[in-house]
């Protein structure tokens, strides 16, 4: 790997603003953005569509064997199909959390993410980027926020995309809490803050405030 490689790992729970902030940081710093959460959601979507149960490990491995995930112009493609919008529902969120605990799923996506980080300067966000995928990232950030604040953000996002029909704020809040528990208690690579990560609580911060803070840290590290 080139000594000049610069990689930013941004971890944190769902709804903390990782994807939105990572995209802006990547654009400002001229780095490639990799949304690993979207990759797990895409896998969750496909396995759900295929009718595969998380307990059916043979079925999961079979589907993974012919699954292709790519990023193109800010979109995530599942076997060539744009699923950028369809992966952002509470149902797919639950599926992603369930399937992400399976070792073969984490290995497939983790290996793909490492390859991306070794070939490009990246901003990569997820649950275990700084603790597992890019342990030697030049900058690690842990974004967090109050669970209700995160639920309100996710609910507004669903409303703006017209996907909130039949969904209530309480449902989204319960989904956030359940996913937090699953992500922090799973046996393999649980969500946690890396020892050398900078923690930023976004509960009462604007997106520009958070992105400015991360860009400043990145510019300092680059020097």
Short mmCIF file of C-alpha atoms in Angstrom, two decimals:
data_model
loop_
_atom_site.label_atom_id
_atom_site.label_comp_id
_atom_site.label_asym_id
_atom_site.label_seq_id
_atom_site.Cartn_x
_atom_site.Cartn_y
_atom_site.Cartn_z
CA UNK A 1 0.00 0.00 0.00
CA UNK A 2 1.26 3.47 -0.82
CA UNK A 3 2.56 5.45 2.17
CA UNK A 4 0.55 8.42 0.92
CA UNK A 5 -2.78 6.59 1.23
CA UNK A 6 -5.32 8.55 3.31
CA UNK A 7 -8.38 6.79 4.68
CA UNK A 8 -11.09 8.00 7.05
CA UNK A 9 -13.13 5.42 8.98
CA UNK A 10 -16.46 6.71 10.33
CA UNK A 11 -18.37 4.40 12.66
CA UNK A 12 -21.47 4.81 14.76
CA UNK A 13 -25.08 3.67 15.29
CA UNK A 14 -27.88 4.07 12.76
CA UNK A 15 -29.25 7.58 12.33
CA UNK A 16 -26.16 9.37 13.65
CA UNK A 17 -25.69 11.01 10.25
CA UNK A 18 -22.80 8.86 9.02
CA UNK A 19 -23.86 8.55 5.38
CA UNK A 20 -24.83 12.19 4.84
CA UNK A 21 -21.76 13.53 6.59
CA UNK A 22 -19.36 11.03 5.00
CA UNK A 23 -20.53 12.00 1.51
CA UNK A 24 -19.89 15.68 2.17
CA UNK A 25 -16.51 15.07 3.83
CA UNK A 26 -15.42 12.88 0.91
CA UNK A 27 -16.46 15.52 -1.62
CA UNK A 28 -14.67 18.31 0.25
CA UNK A 29 -11.46 16.32 0.64
CA UNK A 30 -11.52 14.74 -2.82
CA UNK A 31 -11.80 11.19 -1.46
CA UNK A 32 -13.98 8.29 -2.61
CA UNK A 33 -17.06 7.60 -0.46
CA UNK A 34 -17.95 4.00 0.42
CA UNK A 35 -21.29 3.44 2.20
CA UNK A 36 -20.80 0.03 3.82
CA UNK A 37 -24.17 0.20 5.55
CA UNK A 38 -25.80 0.33 2.13
CA UNK A 39 -23.86 -2.80 1.20
CA UNK A 40 -25.32 -4.72 4.16
CA UNK A 41 -28.77 -3.36 3.37
CA UNK A 42 -28.42 -4.52 -0.23
CA UNK A 43 -27.49 -8.01 0.96
CA UNK A 44 -30.44 -7.95 3.38
CA UNK A 45 -32.76 -6.89 0.57
CA UNK A 46 -31.61 -9.63 -1.79
CA UNK A 47 -31.77 -12.41 0.80
CA UNK A 48 -35.25 -11.26 1.82
CA UNK A 49 -36.42 -11.17 -1.80
CA UNK A 50 -34.97 -14.66 -2.29
CA UNK A 51 -36.93 -15.87 0.74
CA UNK A 52 -33.78 -16.94 2.61
CA UNK A 53 -33.99 -17.20 6.41
CA UNK A 54 -30.99 -16.02 8.52
CA UNK A 55 -30.84 -19.51 10.05
CA UNK A 56 -30.43 -21.08 6.59
CA UNK A 57 -26.65 -20.66 6.34
CA UNK A 58 -26.36 -22.84 3.23
CA UNK A 59 -29.01 -20.71 1.53
CA UNK A 60 -27.21 -17.51 2.55
CA UNK A 61 -23.90 -18.74 1.15
CA UNK A 62 -25.58 -19.90 -2.06
CA UNK A 63 -27.11 -16.46 -2.68
CA UNK A 64 -23.88 -14.66 -1.78
CA UNK A 65 -22.10 -16.71 -4.41
CA UNK A 66 -24.00 -14.96 -7.20
CA UNK A 67 -24.44 -11.51 -5.67
CA UNK A 68 -22.68 -8.43 -7.06
CA UNK A 69 -22.55 -5.08 -5.24
CA UNK A 70 -21.14 -1.93 -6.83
CA UNK A 71 -21.18 1.84 -6.39
CA UNK A 72 -21.77 4.15 -9.35
CA UNK A 73 -22.32 7.92 -9.32
CA UNK A 74 -23.52 7.87 -5.71
CA UNK A 75 -25.88 4.93 -6.30
CA UNK A 76 -25.61 1.39 -4.98
CA UNK A 77 -26.20 -1.33 -7.54
CA UNK A 78 -27.33 -4.83 -6.59
CA UNK A 79 -26.62 -7.18 -9.48
CA UNK A 80 -26.79 -4.14 -11.75
CA UNK A 81 -30.09 -2.86 -10.29
CA UNK A 82 -30.24 0.54 -8.58
CA UNK A 83 -31.53 -0.14 -5.03
CA UNK A 84 -30.48 3.18 -3.47
CA UNK A 85 -34.06 3.99 -2.44
CA UNK A 86 -35.50 0.55 -1.71
CA UNK A 87 -32.86 -0.32 0.90
CA UNK A 88 -33.86 2.58 3.19
CA UNK A 89 -36.96 1.05 4.79
CA UNK A 90 -37.36 -0.25 8.39
CA UNK A 91 -37.96 -3.76 7.00
CA UNK A 92 -34.68 -3.81 5.09
CA UNK A 93 -32.94 -2.26 8.11
CA UNK A 94 -34.04 -5.19 10.27
CA UNK A 95 -33.00 -7.69 7.60
CA UNK A 96 -29.58 -6.05 7.29
CA UNK A 97 -29.05 -6.27 11.04
CA UNK A 98 -30.06 -9.93 11.14
CA UNK A 99 -27.95 -11.04 8.19
CA UNK A 100 -24.95 -8.88 9.16
CA UNK A 101 -24.37 -11.14 12.17
CA UNK A 102 -23.64 -14.10 9.88
CA UNK A 103 -19.88 -14.72 9.47
CA UNK A 104 -19.95 -15.46 5.72
CA UNK A 105 -21.85 -12.21 5.06
CA UNK A 106 -19.39 -10.13 7.07
CA UNK A 107 -16.43 -11.87 5.42
CA UNK A 108 -17.70 -11.26 1.89
CA UNK A 109 -18.42 -7.58 2.45
CA UNK A 110 -15.42 -7.02 4.74
CA UNK A 111 -13.06 -8.40 2.10
CA UNK A 112 -14.64 -6.20 -0.57
CA UNK A 113 -14.37 -3.14 1.68
CA UNK A 114 -10.69 -3.80 2.41
CA UNK A 115 -9.95 -4.06 -1.29
CA UNK A 116 -11.65 -0.69 -1.82
CA UNK A 117 -9.59 0.89 0.99
CA UNK A 118 -6.34 -0.51 -0.41
CA UNK A 119 -6.88 0.81 -3.91
CA UNK A 120 -8.32 4.28 -3.20
CA UNK A 121 -8.22 7.14 -0.71
CA UNK A 122 -11.60 6.70 0.95
CA UNK A 123 -14.13 7.88 3.49
CA UNK A 124 -15.78 4.66 4.62
CA UNK A 125 -18.62 4.55 7.11
CA UNK A 126 -20.27 1.67 8.92
CA UNK A 127 -20.32 -0.18 12.23
CA UNK A 128 -16.88 -1.79 12.40
CA UNK A 129 -14.69 0.11 9.95
CA UNK A 130 -12.17 1.47 12.44
CA UNK A 131 -12.22 -1.62 14.64
CA UNK A 132 -12.12 -4.31 11.95
CA UNK A 133 -12.07 -3.26 8.28
CA UNK A 134 -9.43 -0.47 8.28
CA UNK A 135 -7.72 -0.84 11.65
CA UNK A 136 -4.86 1.39 10.50
CA UNK A 137 -7.01 4.19 9.06
CA UNK A 138 -5.29 7.57 9.16
CA UNK A 139 -8.36 9.09 10.87
CA UNK A 140 -11.11 7.35 12.83
CA UNK A 141 -14.36 9.05 13.82
CA UNK A 142 -17.15 7.68 16.02
CA UNK A 143 -20.42 9.54 15.37
CA UNK A 144 -23.25 9.15 17.84
CA UNK A 145 -26.49 10.90 18.86
CA UNK A 146 -29.45 10.44 21.20
CA UNK A 147 -31.67 7.52 20.02
CA UNK A 148 -34.81 9.68 19.73
CA UNK A 149 -32.93 12.31 17.73
CA UNK A 150 -31.73 9.57 15.39
CA UNK A 151 -35.27 8.19 15.08
CA UNK A 152 -36.63 11.64 14.19
CA UNK A 153 -33.98 12.03 11.50
CA UNK A 154 -34.73 8.61 10.00
CA UNK A 155 -38.49 9.28 10.11
CA UNK A 156 -38.07 12.61 8.29
CA UNK A 157 -35.94 10.86 5.69
CA UNK A 158 -38.68 8.29 5.08
CA UNK A 159 -41.31 11.03 4.84
CA UNK A 160 -39.24 13.01 2.33
CA UNK A 161 -38.85 9.91 0.18
CA UNK A 162 -42.55 9.05 0.42
CA UNK A 163 -41.82 5.81 2.26
CA UNK A 164 -43.47 6.65 5.60
CA UNK A 165 -46.93 5.29 4.77
CA UNK A 166 -48.00 3.09 7.68
CA UNK A 167 -44.85 3.98 9.61
CA UNK A 168 -44.87 5.98 12.86
CA UNK A 169 -42.08 7.76 14.72
CA UNK A 170 -42.48 5.26 17.56
CA UNK A 171 -41.97 2.37 15.14
CA UNK A 172 -38.78 3.95 13.84
CA UNK A 173 -37.58 4.64 17.41
CA UNK A 174 -38.15 1.02 18.44
CA UNK A 175 -36.33 -0.12 15.29
CA UNK A 176 -33.38 2.14 16.15
CA UNK A 177 -33.21 0.80 19.72
CA UNK A 178 -33.48 -2.81 18.57
CA UNK A 179 -30.77 -2.37 15.98
CA UNK A 180 -28.51 -0.64 18.50
CA UNK A 181 -28.84 -3.64 20.79
CA UNK A 182 -28.22 -6.14 18.00
CA UNK A 183 -25.25 -4.22 16.63
CA UNK A 184 -23.52 -3.82 20.01
CA UNK A 185 -24.23 -7.37 21.21
CA UNK A 186 -23.50 -9.45 18.12
CA UNK A 187 -20.68 -11.94 18.60
CA UNK A 188 -18.75 -11.03 15.45
CA UNK A 189 -17.29 -7.51 15.16
CA UNK A 190 -19.86 -5.68 17.33
CA UNK A 191 -20.37 -1.93 17.04
CA UNK A 192 -17.89 -0.18 19.32
CA UNK A 193 -15.69 2.87 19.39
CA UNK A 194 -12.07 2.25 18.40
CA UNK A 195 -9.62 3.31 21.12
CA UNK A 196 -8.01 5.86 18.81
CA UNK A 197 -11.27 7.23 17.37
CA UNK A 198 -12.49 10.79 17.90
CA UNK A 199 -16.07 10.73 19.25
CA UNK A 200 -18.52 13.37 18.00
CA UNK A 201 -22.06 13.60 19.40
CA UNK A 202 -24.22 15.04 16.63
CA UNK A 203 -27.44 15.38 18.68
CA UNK A 204 -27.31 19.16 18.77
CA UNK A 205 -24.98 19.85 15.85
CA UNK A 206 -25.81 20.85 12.31
CA UNK A 207 -24.46 18.89 9.36
CA UNK A 208 -22.08 21.75 8.42
CA UNK A 209 -20.78 21.86 12.02
CA UNK A 210 -19.98 18.14 11.99
CA UNK A 211 -18.45 18.11 8.52
CA UNK A 212 -16.30 21.16 9.33
CA UNK A 213 -14.99 19.42 12.46
CA UNK A 214 -14.07 16.24 10.56
CA UNK A 215 -12.47 18.14 7.68
CA UNK A 216 -10.32 20.09 10.16
CA UNK A 217 -9.18 16.86 11.81
CA UNK A 218 -8.42 15.30 8.42
CA UNK A 219 -6.38 18.29 7.28
CA UNK A 220 -4.41 18.19 10.53
CA UNK A 221 -3.69 14.46 10.10
CA UNK A 222 -2.68 14.94 6.47
CA UNK A 223 0.00 17.44 7.52
#
